[in-house]
Amino acid sequence: KQAFANPEDTASFGKGESAKKYLRTDQDVERVRRGHLNDLENIVPFLGIGLLYALSGPELSTALMHFRIFAGARIFHTLAYLIPLPQPCRGLSWAAGYAVTISMAYKVVKTALYL
């Protein structure tokens, strides 16, 4: 899309005024950026809680169900963000992933308190 947020990124397109036209925001690039930030905000906590959850000794089938639902919800959320699909598709997929993370956190806390 040749849309850059930083002046140093436009160096290969020229200097001065000719490079300034590339310093702009693009609607599609911003949508992907927001989707990526949302993934970071949700996947990073899931990884930490998922590790603790895996160490708490859950049933294998229950753990697989948690991990598969979260992965499916995040993939669907990303597609809903990029296509874009009408709401509440994106919101429901986010809620499904969030509910899985909360469920795993509950199991970790419950296991830790019974020790």
Short mmCIF file of N, CA, C and O in Angstrom, two decimals:
data_model
loop_
_atom_site.label_atom_id
_atom_site.label_comp_id
_atom_site.label_asym_id
_atom_site.label_seq_id
_atom_site.Cartn_x
_atom_site.Cartn_y
_atom_site.Cartn_z
N LYS A 1 0.82 -1.21 0.00
CA LYS A 1 0.00 0.00 0.00
C LYS A 1 0.85 1.26 0.00
O LYS A 1 0.31 2.34 -0.15
N GLN A 2 2.14 1.12 0.23
CA GLN A 2 3.08 2.24 0.27
C GLN A 2 2.58 3.36 1.19
O GLN A 2 2.62 4.54 0.84
N ALA A 3 2.12 2.97 2.37
CA ALA A 3 1.70 3.91 3.40
C ALA A 3 2.58 3.65 4.62
O ALA A 3 2.62 2.55 5.13
N PHE A 4 3.29 4.68 5.06
CA PHE A 4 4.24 4.52 6.14
C PHE A 4 3.94 5.51 7.26
O PHE A 4 3.51 6.63 7.00
N ALA A 5 4.18 5.07 8.49
CA ALA A 5 3.94 5.93 9.64
C ALA A 5 5.20 6.68 10.06
O ALA A 5 5.13 7.70 10.72
N ASN A 6 6.38 6.17 9.67
CA ASN A 6 7.65 6.75 10.09
C ASN A 6 8.40 7.34 8.90
O ASN A 6 8.50 6.69 7.85
N PRO A 7 8.97 8.53 9.05
CA PRO A 7 9.69 9.16 7.94
C PRO A 7 10.87 8.34 7.44
O PRO A 7 11.15 8.31 6.24
N GLU A 8 11.57 7.65 8.34
CA GLU A 8 12.74 6.88 7.91
C GLU A 8 12.36 5.70 7.02
O GLU A 8 13.18 5.21 6.24
N ASP A 9 11.11 5.26 7.08
CA ASP A 9 10.68 4.14 6.25
C ASP A 9 10.46 4.55 4.79
O ASP A 9 10.37 3.69 3.92
N THR A 10 10.37 5.83 4.52
CA THR A 10 10.14 6.31 3.17
C THR A 10 11.44 6.61 2.42
O THR A 10 11.39 7.08 1.29
N ALA A 11 12.58 6.33 3.02
CA ALA A 11 13.87 6.69 2.42
C ALA A 11 14.07 6.08 1.04
O ALA A 11 14.66 6.71 0.16
N SER A 12 13.58 4.89 0.81
CA SER A 12 13.78 4.26 -0.50
C SER A 12 12.88 4.84 -1.58
O SER A 12 13.04 4.53 -2.75
N PHE A 13 11.93 5.71 -1.21
CA PHE A 13 11.03 6.32 -2.19
C PHE A 13 11.42 7.74 -2.55
O PHE A 13 10.70 8.41 -3.27
N GLY A 14 12.53 8.21 -2.05
CA GLY A 14 12.98 9.55 -2.36
C GLY A 14 13.23 10.37 -1.11
O GLY A 14 13.15 9.87 0.00
N LYS A 15 13.54 11.64 -1.33
CA LYS A 15 13.84 12.55 -0.21
C LYS A 15 12.89 13.73 -0.26
O LYS A 15 12.33 14.08 -1.29
N GLY A 16 12.73 14.36 0.89
CA GLY A 16 11.98 15.61 0.97
C GLY A 16 10.50 15.44 0.66
O GLY A 16 9.82 14.57 1.17
N GLU A 17 10.02 16.33 -0.22
CA GLU A 17 8.59 16.39 -0.55
C GLU A 17 8.11 15.13 -1.26
O GLU A 17 6.96 14.72 -1.08
N SER A 18 8.97 14.51 -2.08
CA SER A 18 8.53 13.30 -2.79
C SER A 18 8.27 12.14 -1.83
O SER A 18 7.43 11.29 -2.10
N ALA A 19 8.97 12.12 -0.71
CA ALA A 19 8.78 11.04 0.27
C ALA A 19 7.62 11.35 1.21
O ALA A 19 7.04 10.42 1.78
N LYS A 20 7.24 12.61 1.36
CA LYS A 20 6.18 12.97 2.29
C LYS A 20 4.82 12.40 1.89
O LYS A 20 3.99 12.16 2.75
N LYS A 21 4.61 12.17 0.61
CA LYS A 21 3.31 11.64 0.19
C LYS A 21 3.11 10.20 0.67
O LYS A 21 1.98 9.72 0.69
N TYR A 22 4.18 9.54 1.06
CA TYR A 22 4.07 8.17 1.57
C TYR A 22 3.83 8.15 3.08
O TYR A 22 3.54 7.10 3.64
N LEU A 23 3.98 9.29 3.74
CA LEU A 23 3.70 9.39 5.17
C LEU A 23 2.21 9.63 5.35
O LEU A 23 1.73 10.75 5.37
N ARG A 24 1.48 8.54 5.45
CA ARG A 24 0.03 8.65 5.58
C ARG A 24 -0.50 7.38 6.23
O ARG A 24 0.22 6.41 6.39
N THR A 25 -1.73 7.44 6.63
CA THR A 25 -2.38 6.24 7.16
C THR A 25 -3.28 5.67 6.08
O THR A 25 -3.88 6.40 5.29
N ASP A 26 -3.36 4.37 6.05
CA ASP A 26 -4.21 3.67 5.11
C ASP A 26 -5.24 2.88 5.92
O ASP A 26 -4.89 2.22 6.90
N GLN A 27 -6.49 2.93 5.51
CA GLN A 27 -7.56 2.29 6.25
C GLN A 27 -7.33 0.78 6.40
O GLN A 27 -7.53 0.22 7.48
N ASP A 28 -6.88 0.11 5.35
CA ASP A 28 -6.65 -1.33 5.41
C ASP A 28 -5.47 -1.68 6.31
O ASP A 28 -5.52 -2.64 7.08
N VAL A 29 -4.41 -0.88 6.23
CA VAL A 29 -3.24 -1.11 7.07
C VAL A 29 -3.60 -0.89 8.54
O VAL A 29 -3.19 -1.68 9.41
N GLU A 30 -4.38 0.12 8.83
CA GLU A 30 -4.80 0.40 10.21
C GLU A 30 -5.69 -0.72 10.75
O GLU A 30 -5.61 -1.08 11.91
N ARG A 31 -6.53 -1.29 9.90
CA ARG A 31 -7.39 -2.39 10.33
C ARG A 31 -6.54 -3.60 10.72
O ARG A 31 -6.77 -4.25 11.73
N VAL A 32 -5.53 -3.91 9.90
CA VAL A 32 -4.64 -5.03 10.22
C VAL A 32 -3.86 -4.74 11.49
O VAL A 32 -3.69 -5.62 12.34
N ARG A 33 -3.41 -3.49 11.66
CA ARG A 33 -2.67 -3.11 12.87
C ARG A 33 -3.53 -3.28 14.11
O ARG A 33 -3.09 -3.83 15.11
N ARG A 34 -4.78 -2.83 14.05
CA ARG A 34 -5.68 -2.97 15.20
C ARG A 34 -5.96 -4.44 15.49
O ARG A 34 -6.02 -4.86 16.66
N GLY A 35 -6.12 -5.24 14.45
CA GLY A 35 -6.33 -6.67 14.65
C GLY A 35 -5.13 -7.33 15.30
O GLY A 35 -5.26 -8.18 16.19
N HIS A 36 -3.94 -6.93 14.88
CA HIS A 36 -2.71 -7.48 15.46
C HIS A 36 -2.59 -7.08 16.93
O HIS A 36 -2.23 -7.91 17.78
N LEU A 37 -2.88 -5.83 17.25
CA LEU A 37 -2.83 -5.39 18.65
C LEU A 37 -3.83 -6.15 19.50
O LEU A 37 -3.54 -6.53 20.64
N ASN A 38 -5.01 -6.40 18.95
CA ASN A 38 -6.01 -7.17 19.69
C ASN A 38 -5.53 -8.59 19.93
O ASN A 38 -5.74 -9.15 21.01
N ASP A 39 -4.89 -9.19 18.94
CA ASP A 39 -4.31 -10.52 19.12
C ASP A 39 -3.28 -10.52 20.25
O ASP A 39 -3.27 -11.40 21.09
N LEU A 40 -2.40 -9.53 20.25
CA LEU A 40 -1.39 -9.45 21.31
C LEU A 40 -2.03 -9.30 22.69
O LEU A 40 -1.58 -9.91 23.65
N GLU A 41 -3.07 -8.50 22.77
CA GLU A 41 -3.73 -8.27 24.06
C GLU A 41 -4.42 -9.52 24.59
O GLU A 41 -4.66 -9.63 25.79
N ASN A 42 -4.75 -10.45 23.72
CA ASN A 42 -5.47 -11.64 24.15
C ASN A 42 -4.63 -12.91 24.14
O ASN A 42 -4.82 -13.78 25.00
N ILE A 43 -3.71 -13.05 23.21
CA ILE A 43 -2.92 -14.27 23.09
C ILE A 43 -1.83 -14.34 24.16
O ILE A 43 -1.58 -15.40 24.72
N VAL A 44 -1.19 -13.21 24.46
CA VAL A 44 -0.11 -13.22 25.46
C VAL A 44 -0.63 -13.67 26.83
O VAL A 44 -0.03 -14.56 27.45
N PRO A 45 -1.73 -13.10 27.35
CA PRO A 45 -2.24 -13.61 28.63
C PRO A 45 -2.65 -15.08 28.55
O PRO A 45 -2.45 -15.85 29.49
N PHE A 46 -3.23 -15.49 27.41
CA PHE A 46 -3.63 -16.89 27.24
C PHE A 46 -2.42 -17.82 27.35
O PHE A 46 -2.52 -18.89 27.95
N LEU A 47 -1.30 -17.41 26.79
CA LEU A 47 -0.11 -18.26 26.86
C LEU A 47 0.36 -18.45 28.30
O LEU A 47 0.71 -19.56 28.71
N GLY A 48 0.36 -17.38 29.08
CA GLY A 48 0.77 -17.49 30.47
C GLY A 48 -0.19 -18.34 31.29
O GLY A 48 0.22 -19.25 32.02
N ILE A 49 -1.48 -18.06 31.14
CA ILE A 49 -2.48 -18.83 31.88
C ILE A 49 -2.53 -20.26 31.37
O ILE A 49 -2.70 -21.20 32.14
N GLY A 50 -2.36 -20.44 30.07
CA GLY A 50 -2.35 -21.78 29.49
C GLY A 50 -1.20 -22.62 30.02
O GLY A 50 -1.36 -23.83 30.26
N LEU A 51 -0.04 -22.02 30.22
CA LEU A 51 1.10 -22.74 30.78
C LEU A 51 0.79 -23.17 32.21
O LEU A 51 1.01 -24.33 32.58
N LEU A 52 0.29 -22.24 33.01
CA LEU A 52 -0.07 -22.59 34.39
C LEU A 52 -1.17 -23.65 34.41
O LEU A 52 -1.15 -24.57 35.24
N TYR A 53 -2.10 -23.54 33.50
CA TYR A 53 -3.19 -24.51 33.40
C TYR A 53 -2.64 -25.90 33.06
O TYR A 53 -3.03 -26.90 33.66
N ALA A 54 -1.74 -25.95 32.10
CA ALA A 54 -1.15 -27.24 31.71
C ALA A 54 -0.37 -27.85 32.87
O ALA A 54 -0.35 -29.07 33.04
N LEU A 55 0.27 -27.01 33.68
CA LEU A 55 1.03 -27.50 34.83
C LEU A 55 0.14 -27.91 36.00
O LEU A 55 0.60 -28.58 36.92
N SER A 56 -1.14 -27.52 35.96
CA SER A 56 -2.05 -27.87 37.05
C SER A 56 -2.62 -29.27 36.92
O SER A 56 -3.40 -29.71 37.77
N GLY A 57 -2.26 -29.97 35.86
CA GLY A 57 -2.69 -31.36 35.68
C GLY A 57 -4.13 -31.54 35.27
O GLY A 57 -4.83 -32.38 35.86
N PRO A 58 -4.61 -30.83 34.25
CA PRO A 58 -6.00 -31.01 33.84
C PRO A 58 -6.18 -32.32 33.06
O PRO A 58 -5.20 -32.93 32.62
N GLU A 59 -7.43 -32.73 32.89
CA GLU A 59 -7.72 -33.86 32.01
C GLU A 59 -7.27 -33.47 30.60
O GLU A 59 -7.46 -32.34 30.17
N LEU A 60 -6.69 -34.42 29.89
CA LEU A 60 -6.18 -34.14 28.55
C LEU A 60 -7.29 -33.67 27.62
O LEU A 60 -7.11 -32.70 26.87
N SER A 61 -8.43 -34.33 27.67
CA SER A 61 -9.54 -33.94 26.78
C SER A 61 -10.04 -32.54 27.09
O SER A 61 -10.37 -31.77 26.18
N THR A 62 -10.08 -32.17 28.37
CA THR A 62 -10.52 -30.83 28.76
C THR A 62 -9.52 -29.78 28.31
O THR A 62 -9.90 -28.72 27.81
N ALA A 63 -8.24 -30.08 28.48
CA ALA A 63 -7.20 -29.14 28.04
C ALA A 63 -7.25 -28.95 26.53
O ALA A 63 -7.17 -27.81 26.04
N LEU A 64 -7.38 -30.04 25.78
CA LEU A 64 -7.48 -29.94 24.32
C LEU A 64 -8.69 -29.11 23.91
O LEU A 64 -8.61 -28.31 22.98
N MET A 65 -9.81 -29.32 24.60
CA MET A 65 -11.01 -28.55 24.29
C MET A 65 -10.77 -27.05 24.51
O MET A 65 -11.09 -26.23 23.65
N HIS A 66 -10.15 -26.70 25.65
CA HIS A 66 -9.84 -25.29 25.92
C HIS A 66 -8.95 -24.70 24.83
O HIS A 66 -9.22 -23.63 24.30
N PHE A 67 -7.87 -25.40 24.51
CA PHE A 67 -6.91 -24.88 23.54
C PHE A 67 -7.52 -24.79 22.14
O PHE A 67 -7.28 -23.82 21.42
N ARG A 68 -8.30 -25.76 21.76
CA ARG A 68 -8.92 -25.74 20.42
C ARG A 68 -9.97 -24.66 20.30
O ARG A 68 -10.05 -23.98 19.27
N ILE A 69 -10.77 -24.50 21.33
CA ILE A 69 -11.79 -23.44 21.28
C ILE A 69 -11.12 -22.07 21.20
O ILE A 69 -11.54 -21.21 20.42
N PHE A 70 -10.07 -21.87 22.00
CA PHE A 70 -9.39 -20.57 21.97
C PHE A 70 -8.77 -20.32 20.59
O PHE A 70 -8.93 -19.23 20.03
N ALA A 71 -8.08 -21.32 20.05
CA ALA A 71 -7.46 -21.15 18.73
C ALA A 71 -8.51 -20.87 17.66
O ALA A 71 -8.34 -19.96 16.84
N GLY A 72 -9.60 -21.62 17.68
CA GLY A 72 -10.66 -21.39 16.70
C GLY A 72 -11.30 -20.01 16.85
O GLY A 72 -11.57 -19.33 15.86
N ALA A 73 -11.52 -19.60 18.09
CA ALA A 73 -12.12 -18.28 18.34
C ALA A 73 -11.20 -17.17 17.86
O ALA A 73 -11.67 -16.19 17.26
N ARG A 74 -9.90 -17.30 18.10
CA ARG A 74 -8.97 -16.25 17.67
C ARG A 74 -8.83 -16.23 16.14
O ARG A 74 -8.72 -15.15 15.54
N ILE A 75 -8.82 -17.39 15.50
CA ILE A 75 -8.76 -17.41 14.04
C ILE A 75 -10.01 -16.76 13.46
O ILE A 75 -9.92 -15.93 12.54
N PHE A 76 -11.17 -17.12 14.00
CA PHE A 76 -12.41 -16.52 13.52
C PHE A 76 -12.42 -15.02 13.80
O PHE A 76 -12.88 -14.23 12.96
N HIS A 77 -11.92 -14.60 14.96
CA HIS A 77 -11.87 -13.18 15.29
C HIS A 77 -11.00 -12.42 14.29
O HIS A 77 -11.36 -11.34 13.83
N THR A 78 -9.86 -13.00 13.96
CA THR A 78 -8.96 -12.35 12.99
C THR A 78 -9.64 -12.23 11.63
O THR A 78 -9.58 -11.18 10.99
N LEU A 79 -10.30 -13.29 11.18
CA LEU A 79 -11.01 -13.23 9.90
C LEU A 79 -12.14 -12.22 9.95
O LEU A 79 -12.35 -11.46 9.00
N ALA A 80 -12.87 -12.19 11.07
CA ALA A 80 -13.96 -11.23 11.21
C ALA A 80 -13.43 -9.80 11.21
O ALA A 80 -14.11 -8.88 10.73
N TYR A 81 -12.23 -9.60 11.72
CA TYR A 81 -11.62 -8.26 11.74
C TYR A 81 -11.18 -7.86 10.34
O TYR A 81 -11.35 -6.72 9.91
N LEU A 82 -10.59 -8.80 9.60
CA LEU A 82 -10.00 -8.46 8.31
C LEU A 82 -11.00 -8.40 7.17
O LEU A 82 -10.82 -7.64 6.22
N ILE A 83 -12.07 -9.20 7.23
CA ILE A 83 -12.99 -9.28 6.08
C ILE A 83 -13.74 -7.97 5.85
O ILE A 83 -13.79 -7.55 4.69
N PRO A 84 -14.29 -7.21 6.66
CA PRO A 84 -14.82 -7.33 8.01
C PRO A 84 -16.23 -7.93 7.99
O PRO A 84 -17.04 -7.61 7.13
N LEU A 85 -16.51 -8.77 8.95
CA LEU A 85 -17.84 -9.33 9.15
C LEU A 85 -18.63 -8.41 10.07
O LEU A 85 -18.05 -7.73 10.91
N PRO A 86 -19.95 -8.39 9.91
CA PRO A 86 -20.75 -7.50 10.76
C PRO A 86 -20.73 -7.96 12.21
O PRO A 86 -20.56 -9.15 12.50
N GLN A 87 -20.89 -6.99 13.10
CA GLN A 87 -21.01 -7.32 14.52
C GLN A 87 -22.32 -8.05 14.72
O GLN A 87 -23.23 -7.82 13.97
N PRO A 88 -22.46 -8.97 15.61
CA PRO A 88 -21.61 -9.29 16.74
C PRO A 88 -20.63 -10.42 16.48
O PRO A 88 -20.15 -11.04 17.44
N CYS A 89 -20.30 -10.74 15.24
CA CYS A 89 -19.38 -11.86 14.94
C CYS A 89 -18.06 -11.69 15.68
O CYS A 89 -17.59 -12.61 16.35
N ARG A 90 -17.45 -10.53 15.53
CA ARG A 90 -16.15 -10.30 16.15
C ARG A 90 -16.27 -10.29 17.68
O ARG A 90 -15.43 -10.86 18.37
N GLY A 91 -17.29 -9.68 18.20
CA GLY A 91 -17.48 -9.62 19.64
C GLY A 91 -17.73 -10.99 20.26
O GLY A 91 -17.20 -11.31 21.33
N LEU A 92 -18.51 -11.81 19.60
CA LEU A 92 -18.77 -13.15 20.11
C LEU A 92 -17.53 -14.03 20.07
O LEU A 92 -17.29 -14.81 21.00
N SER A 93 -16.74 -13.89 19.02
CA SER A 93 -15.52 -14.70 18.95
C SER A 93 -14.52 -14.24 20.02
O SER A 93 -13.82 -15.06 20.61
N TRP A 94 -14.45 -12.94 20.27
CA TRP A 94 -13.59 -12.44 21.35
C TRP A 94 -14.08 -12.99 22.70
O TRP A 94 -13.28 -13.44 23.51
N ALA A 95 -15.39 -12.96 22.92
CA ALA A 95 -15.96 -13.43 24.19
C ALA A 95 -15.69 -14.92 24.40
O ALA A 95 -15.41 -15.35 25.52
N ALA A 96 -15.74 -15.70 23.34
CA ALA A 96 -15.46 -17.14 23.45
C ALA A 96 -14.02 -17.36 23.90
O ALA A 96 -13.75 -18.16 24.80
N GLY A 97 -13.09 -16.66 23.28
CA GLY A 97 -11.68 -16.79 23.67
C GLY A 97 -11.44 -16.31 25.09
O GLY A 97 -10.68 -16.92 25.85
N TYR A 98 -12.09 -15.22 25.46
CA TYR A 98 -11.95 -14.67 26.80
C TYR A 98 -12.51 -15.63 27.84
O TYR A 98 -11.93 -15.83 28.91
N ALA A 99 -13.66 -16.25 27.53
CA ALA A 99 -14.28 -17.20 28.45
C ALA A 99 -13.38 -18.42 28.67
O ALA A 99 -13.28 -18.92 29.79
N VAL A 100 -12.70 -18.87 27.63
CA VAL A 100 -11.77 -19.98 27.76
C VAL A 100 -10.62 -19.59 28.69
O VAL A 100 -10.23 -20.37 29.58
N THR A 101 -10.08 -18.41 28.53
CA THR A 101 -8.99 -17.94 29.38
C THR A 101 -9.45 -17.85 30.84
O THR A 101 -8.72 -18.26 31.75
N ILE A 102 -10.64 -17.32 31.07
CA ILE A 102 -11.18 -17.22 32.42
C ILE A 102 -11.40 -18.61 33.01
O ILE A 102 -11.10 -18.86 34.18
N SER A 103 -11.90 -19.53 32.20
CA SER A 103 -12.12 -20.90 32.67
C SER A 103 -10.81 -21.56 33.11
O SER A 103 -10.75 -22.22 34.15
N MET A 104 -9.77 -21.36 32.31
CA MET A 104 -8.48 -21.93 32.67
C MET A 104 -7.92 -21.26 33.92
O MET A 104 -7.35 -21.93 34.79
N ALA A 105 -8.07 -19.94 34.03
CA ALA A 105 -7.57 -19.23 35.21
C ALA A 105 -8.31 -19.71 36.46
O ALA A 105 -7.69 -19.89 37.52
N TYR A 106 -9.60 -19.95 36.35
CA TYR A 106 -10.38 -20.47 37.48
C TYR A 106 -9.84 -21.83 37.92
O TYR A 106 -9.67 -22.08 39.11
N LYS A 107 -9.56 -22.70 36.96
CA LYS A 107 -9.02 -24.03 37.28
C LYS A 107 -7.66 -23.91 37.96
O LYS A 107 -7.36 -24.64 38.91
N VAL A 108 -6.82 -22.99 37.49
CA VAL A 108 -5.49 -22.80 38.10
C VAL A 108 -5.64 -22.32 39.54
O VAL A 108 -4.99 -22.85 40.45
N VAL A 109 -6.49 -21.34 39.77
CA VAL A 109 -6.68 -20.82 41.12
C VAL A 109 -7.29 -21.89 42.03
O VAL A 109 -6.86 -22.07 43.18
N LYS A 110 -8.27 -22.61 41.52
CA LYS A 110 -8.91 -23.67 42.29
C LYS A 110 -7.89 -24.74 42.69
O LYS A 110 -7.87 -25.19 43.83
N THR A 111 -7.04 -25.12 41.75
CA THR A 111 -6.00 -26.13 42.03
C THR A 111 -5.00 -25.59 43.04
O THR A 111 -4.59 -26.30 43.95
N ALA A 112 -4.61 -24.34 42.91
CA ALA A 112 -3.62 -23.75 43.81
C ALA A 112 -4.16 -23.62 45.23
O ALA A 112 -3.42 -23.81 46.19
N LEU A 113 -5.44 -23.33 45.38
CA LEU A 113 -6.01 -23.15 46.71
C LEU A 113 -6.23 -24.48 47.42
O LEU A 113 -6.28 -24.52 48.65
N TYR A 114 -6.35 -25.57 46.68
CA TYR A 114 -6.55 -26.87 47.29
C TYR A 114 -5.23 -27.55 47.64
O TYR A 114 -5.24 -28.63 48.23
N LEU A 115 -4.10 -26.95 47.32
CA LEU A 115 -2.82 -27.57 47.61
C LEU A 115 -2.44 -27.46 49.06
O LEU A 115 -2.69 -26.73 49.86
#
